[in-house]
Coordinates of C-alpha atoms in Angstrom, one line a residue:
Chain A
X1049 CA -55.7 15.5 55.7
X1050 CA -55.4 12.5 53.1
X1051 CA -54.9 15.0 50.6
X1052 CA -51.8 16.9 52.4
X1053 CA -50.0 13.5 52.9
X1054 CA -50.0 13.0 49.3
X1055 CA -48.7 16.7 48.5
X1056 CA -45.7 16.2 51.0
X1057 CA -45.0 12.9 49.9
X1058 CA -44.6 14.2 46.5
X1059 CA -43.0 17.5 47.4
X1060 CA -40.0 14.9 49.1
X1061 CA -40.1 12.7 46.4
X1062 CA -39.4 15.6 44.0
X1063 CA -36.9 17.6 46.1
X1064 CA -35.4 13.6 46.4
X1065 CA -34.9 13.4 42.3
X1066 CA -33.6 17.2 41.7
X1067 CA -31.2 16.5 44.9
X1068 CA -29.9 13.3 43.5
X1069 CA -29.0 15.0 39.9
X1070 CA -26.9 18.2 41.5
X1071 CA -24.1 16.2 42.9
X1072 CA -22.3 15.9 39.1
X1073 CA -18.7 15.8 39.8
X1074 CA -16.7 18.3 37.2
X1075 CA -13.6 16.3 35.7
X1076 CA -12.1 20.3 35.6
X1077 CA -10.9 22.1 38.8
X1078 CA -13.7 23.9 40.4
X1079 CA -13.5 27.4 41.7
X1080 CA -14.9 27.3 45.2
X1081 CA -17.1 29.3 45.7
X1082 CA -17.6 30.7 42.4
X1083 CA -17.1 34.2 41.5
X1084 CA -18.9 36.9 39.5
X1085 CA -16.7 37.0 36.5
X1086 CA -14.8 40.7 35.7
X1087 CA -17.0 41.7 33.1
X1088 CA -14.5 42.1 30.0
X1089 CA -15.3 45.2 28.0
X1090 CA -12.9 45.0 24.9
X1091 CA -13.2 45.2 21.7
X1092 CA -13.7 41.6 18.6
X1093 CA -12.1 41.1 15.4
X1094 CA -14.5 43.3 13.8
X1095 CA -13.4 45.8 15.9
X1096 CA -17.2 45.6 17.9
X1097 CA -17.3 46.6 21.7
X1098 CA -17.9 43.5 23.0
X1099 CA -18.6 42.9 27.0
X1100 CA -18.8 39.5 28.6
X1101 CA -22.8 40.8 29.5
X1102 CA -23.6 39.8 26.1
X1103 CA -22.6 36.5 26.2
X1104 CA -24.8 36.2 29.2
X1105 CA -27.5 33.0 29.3
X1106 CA -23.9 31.0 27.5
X1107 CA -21.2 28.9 29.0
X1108 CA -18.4 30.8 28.6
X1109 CA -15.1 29.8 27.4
X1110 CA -12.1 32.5 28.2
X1111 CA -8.7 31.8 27.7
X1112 CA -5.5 34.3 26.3
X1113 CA -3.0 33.5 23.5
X1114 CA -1.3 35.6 20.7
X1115 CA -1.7 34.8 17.0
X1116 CA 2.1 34.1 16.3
X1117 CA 2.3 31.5 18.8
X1118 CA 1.9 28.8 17.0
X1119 CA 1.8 25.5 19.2
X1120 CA -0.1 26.2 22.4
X1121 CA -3.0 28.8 21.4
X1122 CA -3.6 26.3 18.2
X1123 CA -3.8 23.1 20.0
X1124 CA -6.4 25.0 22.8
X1125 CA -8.9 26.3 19.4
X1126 CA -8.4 23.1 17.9
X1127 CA -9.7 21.3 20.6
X1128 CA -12.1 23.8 21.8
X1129 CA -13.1 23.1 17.6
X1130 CA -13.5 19.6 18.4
X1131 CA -15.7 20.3 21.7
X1132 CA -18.0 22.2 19.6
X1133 CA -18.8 19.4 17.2
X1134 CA -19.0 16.9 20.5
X1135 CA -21.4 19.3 22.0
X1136 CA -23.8 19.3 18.6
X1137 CA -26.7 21.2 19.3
X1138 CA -25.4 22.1 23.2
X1139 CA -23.1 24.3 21.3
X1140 CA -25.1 27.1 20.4
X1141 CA -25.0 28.0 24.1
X1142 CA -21.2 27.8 24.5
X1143 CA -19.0 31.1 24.0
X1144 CA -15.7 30.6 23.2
X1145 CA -13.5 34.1 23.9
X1146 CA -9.4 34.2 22.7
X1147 CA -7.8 37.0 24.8
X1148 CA -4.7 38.7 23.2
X1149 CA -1.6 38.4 25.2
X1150 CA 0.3 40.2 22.1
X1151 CA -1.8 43.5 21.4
X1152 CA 1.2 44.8 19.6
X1153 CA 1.2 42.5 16.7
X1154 CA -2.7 41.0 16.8
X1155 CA -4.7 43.8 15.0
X1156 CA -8.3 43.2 14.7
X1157 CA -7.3 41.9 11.1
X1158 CA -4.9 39.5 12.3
X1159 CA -7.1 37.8 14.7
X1160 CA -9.7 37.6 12.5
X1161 CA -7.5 35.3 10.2
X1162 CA -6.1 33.8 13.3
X1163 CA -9.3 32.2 14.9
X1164 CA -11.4 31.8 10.9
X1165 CA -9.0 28.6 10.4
X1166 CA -10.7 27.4 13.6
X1167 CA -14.3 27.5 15.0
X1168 CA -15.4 31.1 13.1
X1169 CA -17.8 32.1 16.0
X1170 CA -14.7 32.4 17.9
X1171 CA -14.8 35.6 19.9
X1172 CA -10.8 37.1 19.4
X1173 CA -10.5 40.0 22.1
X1174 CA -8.1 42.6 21.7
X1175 CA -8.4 46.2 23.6
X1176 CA -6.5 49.5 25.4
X1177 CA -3.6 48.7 27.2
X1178 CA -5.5 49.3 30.5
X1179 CA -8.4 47.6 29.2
X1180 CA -6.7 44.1 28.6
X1181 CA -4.2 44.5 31.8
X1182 CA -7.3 44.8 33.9
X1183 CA -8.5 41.5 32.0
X1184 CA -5.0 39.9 32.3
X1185 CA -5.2 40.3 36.4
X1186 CA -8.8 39.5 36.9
X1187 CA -8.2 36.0 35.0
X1188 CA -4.4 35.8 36.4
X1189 CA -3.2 35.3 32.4
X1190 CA 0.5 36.5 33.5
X1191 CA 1.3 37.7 30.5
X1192 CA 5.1 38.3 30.2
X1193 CA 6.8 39.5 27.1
X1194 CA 10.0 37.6 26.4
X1195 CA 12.8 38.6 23.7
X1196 CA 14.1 35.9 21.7
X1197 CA 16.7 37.5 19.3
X1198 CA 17.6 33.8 18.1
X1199 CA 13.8 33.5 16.9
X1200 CA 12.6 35.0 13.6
X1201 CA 9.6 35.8 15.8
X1202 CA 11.6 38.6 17.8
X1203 CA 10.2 38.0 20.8
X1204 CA 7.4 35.6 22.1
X1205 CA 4.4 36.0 25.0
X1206 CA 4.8 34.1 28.2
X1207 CA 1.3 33.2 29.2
X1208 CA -1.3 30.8 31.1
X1209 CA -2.7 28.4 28.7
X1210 CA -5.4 27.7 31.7
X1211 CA -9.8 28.2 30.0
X1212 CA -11.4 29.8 32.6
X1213 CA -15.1 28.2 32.1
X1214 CA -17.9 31.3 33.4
X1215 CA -21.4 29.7 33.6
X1216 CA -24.6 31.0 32.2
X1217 CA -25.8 33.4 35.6
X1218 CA -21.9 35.0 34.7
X1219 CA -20.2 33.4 37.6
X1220 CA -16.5 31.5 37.6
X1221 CA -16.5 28.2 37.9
X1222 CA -14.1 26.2 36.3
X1223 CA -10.7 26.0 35.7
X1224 CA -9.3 23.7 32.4
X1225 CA -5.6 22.9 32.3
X1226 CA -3.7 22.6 29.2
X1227 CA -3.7 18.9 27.9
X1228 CA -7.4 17.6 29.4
X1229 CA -8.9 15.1 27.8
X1230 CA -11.7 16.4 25.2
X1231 CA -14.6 13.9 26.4
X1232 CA -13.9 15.6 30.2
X1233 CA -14.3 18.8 28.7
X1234 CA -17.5 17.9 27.0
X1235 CA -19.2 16.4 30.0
X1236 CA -18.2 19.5 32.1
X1237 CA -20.0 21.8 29.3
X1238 CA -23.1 19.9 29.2
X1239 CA -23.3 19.8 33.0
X1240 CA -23.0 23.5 33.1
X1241 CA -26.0 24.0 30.2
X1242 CA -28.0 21.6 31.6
X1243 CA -28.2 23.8 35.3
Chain B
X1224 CA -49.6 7.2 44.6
X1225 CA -47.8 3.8 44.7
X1226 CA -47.1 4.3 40.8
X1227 CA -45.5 7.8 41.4
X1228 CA -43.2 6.1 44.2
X1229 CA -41.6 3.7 41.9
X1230 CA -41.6 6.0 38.9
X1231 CA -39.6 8.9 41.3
X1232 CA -37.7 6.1 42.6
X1233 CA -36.6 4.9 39.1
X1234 CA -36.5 8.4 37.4
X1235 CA -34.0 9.2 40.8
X1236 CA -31.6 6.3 40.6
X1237 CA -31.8 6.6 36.6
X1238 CA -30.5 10.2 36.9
X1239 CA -27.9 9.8 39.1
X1240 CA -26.1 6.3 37.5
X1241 CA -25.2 9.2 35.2
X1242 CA -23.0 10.6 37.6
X1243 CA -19.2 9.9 37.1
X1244 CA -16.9 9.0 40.0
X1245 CA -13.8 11.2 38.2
X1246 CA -11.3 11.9 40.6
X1247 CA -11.4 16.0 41.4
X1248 CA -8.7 18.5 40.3
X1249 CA -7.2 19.1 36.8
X1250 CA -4.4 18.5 34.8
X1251 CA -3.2 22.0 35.0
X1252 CA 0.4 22.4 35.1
X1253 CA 1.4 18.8 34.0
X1254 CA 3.5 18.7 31.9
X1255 CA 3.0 14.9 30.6
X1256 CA -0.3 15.3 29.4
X1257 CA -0.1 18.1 27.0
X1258 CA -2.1 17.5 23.9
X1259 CA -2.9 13.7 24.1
X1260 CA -6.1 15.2 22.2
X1261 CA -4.7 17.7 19.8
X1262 CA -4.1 15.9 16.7
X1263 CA -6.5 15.7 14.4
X1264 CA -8.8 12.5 13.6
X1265 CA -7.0 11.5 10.0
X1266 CA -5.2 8.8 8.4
X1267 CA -1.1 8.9 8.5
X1268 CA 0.9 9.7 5.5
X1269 CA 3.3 6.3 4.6
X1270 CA 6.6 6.4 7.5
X1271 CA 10.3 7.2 5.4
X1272 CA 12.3 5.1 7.2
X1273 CA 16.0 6.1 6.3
X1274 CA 19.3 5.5 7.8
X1275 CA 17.8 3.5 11.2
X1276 CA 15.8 6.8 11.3
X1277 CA 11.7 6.3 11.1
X1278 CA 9.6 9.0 10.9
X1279 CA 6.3 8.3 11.8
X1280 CA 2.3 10.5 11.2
X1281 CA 4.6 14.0 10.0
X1282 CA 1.9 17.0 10.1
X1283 CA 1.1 20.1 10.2
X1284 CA -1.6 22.8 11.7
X1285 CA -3.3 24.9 8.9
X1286 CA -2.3 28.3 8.6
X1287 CA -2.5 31.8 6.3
X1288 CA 0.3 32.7 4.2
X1289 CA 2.5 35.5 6.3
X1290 CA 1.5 33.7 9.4
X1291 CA 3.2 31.1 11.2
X1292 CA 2.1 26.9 11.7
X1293 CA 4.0 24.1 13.3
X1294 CA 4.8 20.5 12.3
X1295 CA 4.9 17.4 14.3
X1296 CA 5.8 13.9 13.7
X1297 CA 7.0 10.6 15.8
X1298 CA 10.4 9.7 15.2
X1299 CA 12.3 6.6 16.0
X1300 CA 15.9 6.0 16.1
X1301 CA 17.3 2.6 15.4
X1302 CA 21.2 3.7 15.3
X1303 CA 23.1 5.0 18.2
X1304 CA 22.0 9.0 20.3
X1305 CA 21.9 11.1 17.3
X1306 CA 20.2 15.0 17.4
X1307 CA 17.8 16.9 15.2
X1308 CA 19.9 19.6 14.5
X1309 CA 17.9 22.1 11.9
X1310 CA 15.6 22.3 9.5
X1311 CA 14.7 24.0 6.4
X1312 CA 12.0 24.2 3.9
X1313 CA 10.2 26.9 1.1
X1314 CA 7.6 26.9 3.2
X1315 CA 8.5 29.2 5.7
X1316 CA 10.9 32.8 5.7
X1317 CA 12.4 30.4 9.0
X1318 CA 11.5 27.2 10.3
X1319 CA 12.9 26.4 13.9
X1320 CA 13.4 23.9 16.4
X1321 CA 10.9 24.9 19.8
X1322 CA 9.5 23.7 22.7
X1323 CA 6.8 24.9 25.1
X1324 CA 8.0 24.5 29.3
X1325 CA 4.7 24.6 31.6
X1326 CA 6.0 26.7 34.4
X1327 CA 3.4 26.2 37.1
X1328 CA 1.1 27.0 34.7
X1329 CA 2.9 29.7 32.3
X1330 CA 3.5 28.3 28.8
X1331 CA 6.8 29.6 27.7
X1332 CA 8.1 28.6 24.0
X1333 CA 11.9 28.1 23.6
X1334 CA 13.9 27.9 20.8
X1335 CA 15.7 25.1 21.4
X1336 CA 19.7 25.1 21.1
X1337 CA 22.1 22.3 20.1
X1338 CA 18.9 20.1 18.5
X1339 CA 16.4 18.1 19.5
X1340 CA 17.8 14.7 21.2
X1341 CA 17.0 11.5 19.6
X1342 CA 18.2 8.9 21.8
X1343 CA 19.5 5.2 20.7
X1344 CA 16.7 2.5 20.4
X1345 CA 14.0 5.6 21.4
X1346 CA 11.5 7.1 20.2
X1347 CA 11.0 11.3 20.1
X1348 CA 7.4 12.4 19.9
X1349 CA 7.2 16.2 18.1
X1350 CA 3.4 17.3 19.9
X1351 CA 1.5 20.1 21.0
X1352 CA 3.1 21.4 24.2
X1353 CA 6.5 19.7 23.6
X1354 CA 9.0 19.8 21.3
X1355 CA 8.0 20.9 17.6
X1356 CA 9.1 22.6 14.5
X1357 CA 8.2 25.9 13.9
X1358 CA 7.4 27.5 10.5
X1359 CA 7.4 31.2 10.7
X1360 CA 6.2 33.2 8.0
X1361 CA 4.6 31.1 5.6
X1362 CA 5.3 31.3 2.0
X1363 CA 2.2 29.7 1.3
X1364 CA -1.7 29.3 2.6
X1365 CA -1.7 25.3 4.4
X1366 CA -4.5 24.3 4.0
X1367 CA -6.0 20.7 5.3
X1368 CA -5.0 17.8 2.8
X1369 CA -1.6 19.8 1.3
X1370 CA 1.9 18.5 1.4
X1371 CA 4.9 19.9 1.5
X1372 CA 8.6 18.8 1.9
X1373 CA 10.9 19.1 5.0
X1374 CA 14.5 18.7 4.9
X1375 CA 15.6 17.3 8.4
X1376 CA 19.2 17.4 9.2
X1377 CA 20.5 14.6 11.9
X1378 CA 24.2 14.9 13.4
X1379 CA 24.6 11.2 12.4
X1380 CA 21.9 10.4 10.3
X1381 CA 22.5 13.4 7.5
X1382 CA 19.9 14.6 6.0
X1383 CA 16.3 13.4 5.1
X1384 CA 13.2 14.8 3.6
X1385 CA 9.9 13.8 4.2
X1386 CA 6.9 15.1 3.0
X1387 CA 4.2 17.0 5.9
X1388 CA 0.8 16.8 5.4
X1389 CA -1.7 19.9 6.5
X1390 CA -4.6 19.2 8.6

């Protein structure tokens, strides 16, 4: 009898410590309840099939841009760059995965140069029409093209700047906005590896 | 058992000081926060200060020769509302005056006509997700710790070079 007390008393101490440690409040917005993730089959910069499957067991990192936008898509690798380094050793299990909003004009070639000045293990995505529309509307991306005959650039891609954050079972959790602090970013990573 | 209590108790509260009381919800869709975080950690190239007009920490993203890049820089205006009408440089096939509008969430990039606004006695910040200078179709590979000159053309002011440092 003695010897039952002492299991339950340690079973609800335990379930008291793992209860205490699940309530971490993500700086991001959360996606409520979380989704299975559309499981992107498109193909990398070195023009590999790649589906989100094999980035399975990683916290995910999925956001669109276009090579020859040069102010927004920069500014997100460059501080995905610096969340890498923050991260240290955490980042080996963090994905990061650059959709094409502009598969006209990013070949495989072009993306590779594209995301090499930034974190190399960058995963650029570019596919079929159909393959990267179906992406486009499961992450909502919205990509619009826009002519701009006063630009040198001809025309530029309208797009969501938003990181959609997929956790390590493949389910949607997070949503980052353009312009969140690095350190909120970091916290919300580590949270997410360390479940 | 008395030891385990108080080490469970300890290990519990320990855990969960960790826990930040953050507000929910994102930034998503603001457009005054863009890129508070997006400049690179490195030490500012002297300011030109010419004509009342300071320009402050000019720089610019790292790119691949054919590709494009953008500049940035802090400028202050000690005369009366003057623009940033154009300008030009051998670094680029066109360099251009943009900025970026988040439309519930859509980044759009706009070329941006008649200049960029420079008010009397204010300051204009060129950033990531606001206004900035575009340089399309670069002569040159920028690579971190290069310079190159910038010819900035004001309505009042006239002209002024500076020199833009890669990071």
């Amino acid at each position: 009898m003695r010897t039952y007390h002492m299991l339950f008393m340690q079973l609800f101490l335990t379930t008291l410590i793992l209860s205490g440690c699940t309530s971490y409040a993500f700086k991001a917005a959360t996606i409520e309840p979380p989704d299975h993730a559309y499981n992107v089959a498109l193909m990398d910069q070195n023009e590999k099939e790649f589906t989100l499957s094999q980035v399975k067991g990683k916290v995910a990192l999925l956001f669109f841009g276009y090579t020859n936008c040069p102010d927004v898509c920069p500014a997100t690798l460059s501080d995905l760059q610096i969340v890498l380094k923050r991260l240290g050793k955490n980042a080996t299990n963090v994905a990061v995965l650059f959709v094409t909003v502009d598969p006209e004009r990013d070949t495989p070639e072009r993306l590779r140069r594209f995301v090499s000045l930034y974190d190399p293990a960058t995963i650029a995505l570019t596919g079929t029409t159909d393959g990267l529309t179906a992406v486009y509307q499961a992450y909502g991306a919205g990509a619009q093209r826009r002519d701009t005959p006063e630009s040198a650039l001809v025309y530029m891609m309208d797009h969501t700047s938003t990181i959609t954050v997929i956790d390590k079972q493949g389910m949607r959790r997070l949503l980052i906005g353009f312009g969140t602090p690095i350190d909120d970013i970091v916290s919300d990573i580590n949270a997410l590896i360390a479940e | 058992m008395r030891t385990f209590i108080i080490f469970a108790l300890a290990l519990s509260f320990s855990a969960c000081g960790m826990q930040n009381q953050a507000s929910m919800g994102n930034s998503a869709g603001s457009n005054g926060m863009a890129g508070p975080m997006s400049t690179p950690d490195v030490d500012a190239l002297p300011a030109v200060v010419e004509n009342g007009i300071t320009i402050r920490d000019p720089w610019a993203r790292t790119g691949t020769e054919g590709d494009n890049s953008a500049v940035y820089m802090v400028i202050e205006n000690a005369n009366s509302d003057d623009t940033l009408l154009s300008v030009s440089g051998a670094v680029a096939a066109a360099v251009e005056l943009h900025t970026v509008i988040n439309d519930n969430g859509m980044m759009k990039m706009i070329p941006v006509e008649g200049g960029i606004p420079v008010l009397a006695g204010a300051t204009q910040i060129l950033k990531p997700g606001s206004y900035h200078i575009m340089l399309i179709g670069l002569t040159n590979d920028l690579k971190s710790g290069d310079t190159f000159p910038l010819a900035l053309t004001y309505a009042n002011a006239g002209q002024i070079t500076v020199s833009i440092e890669v990071r």
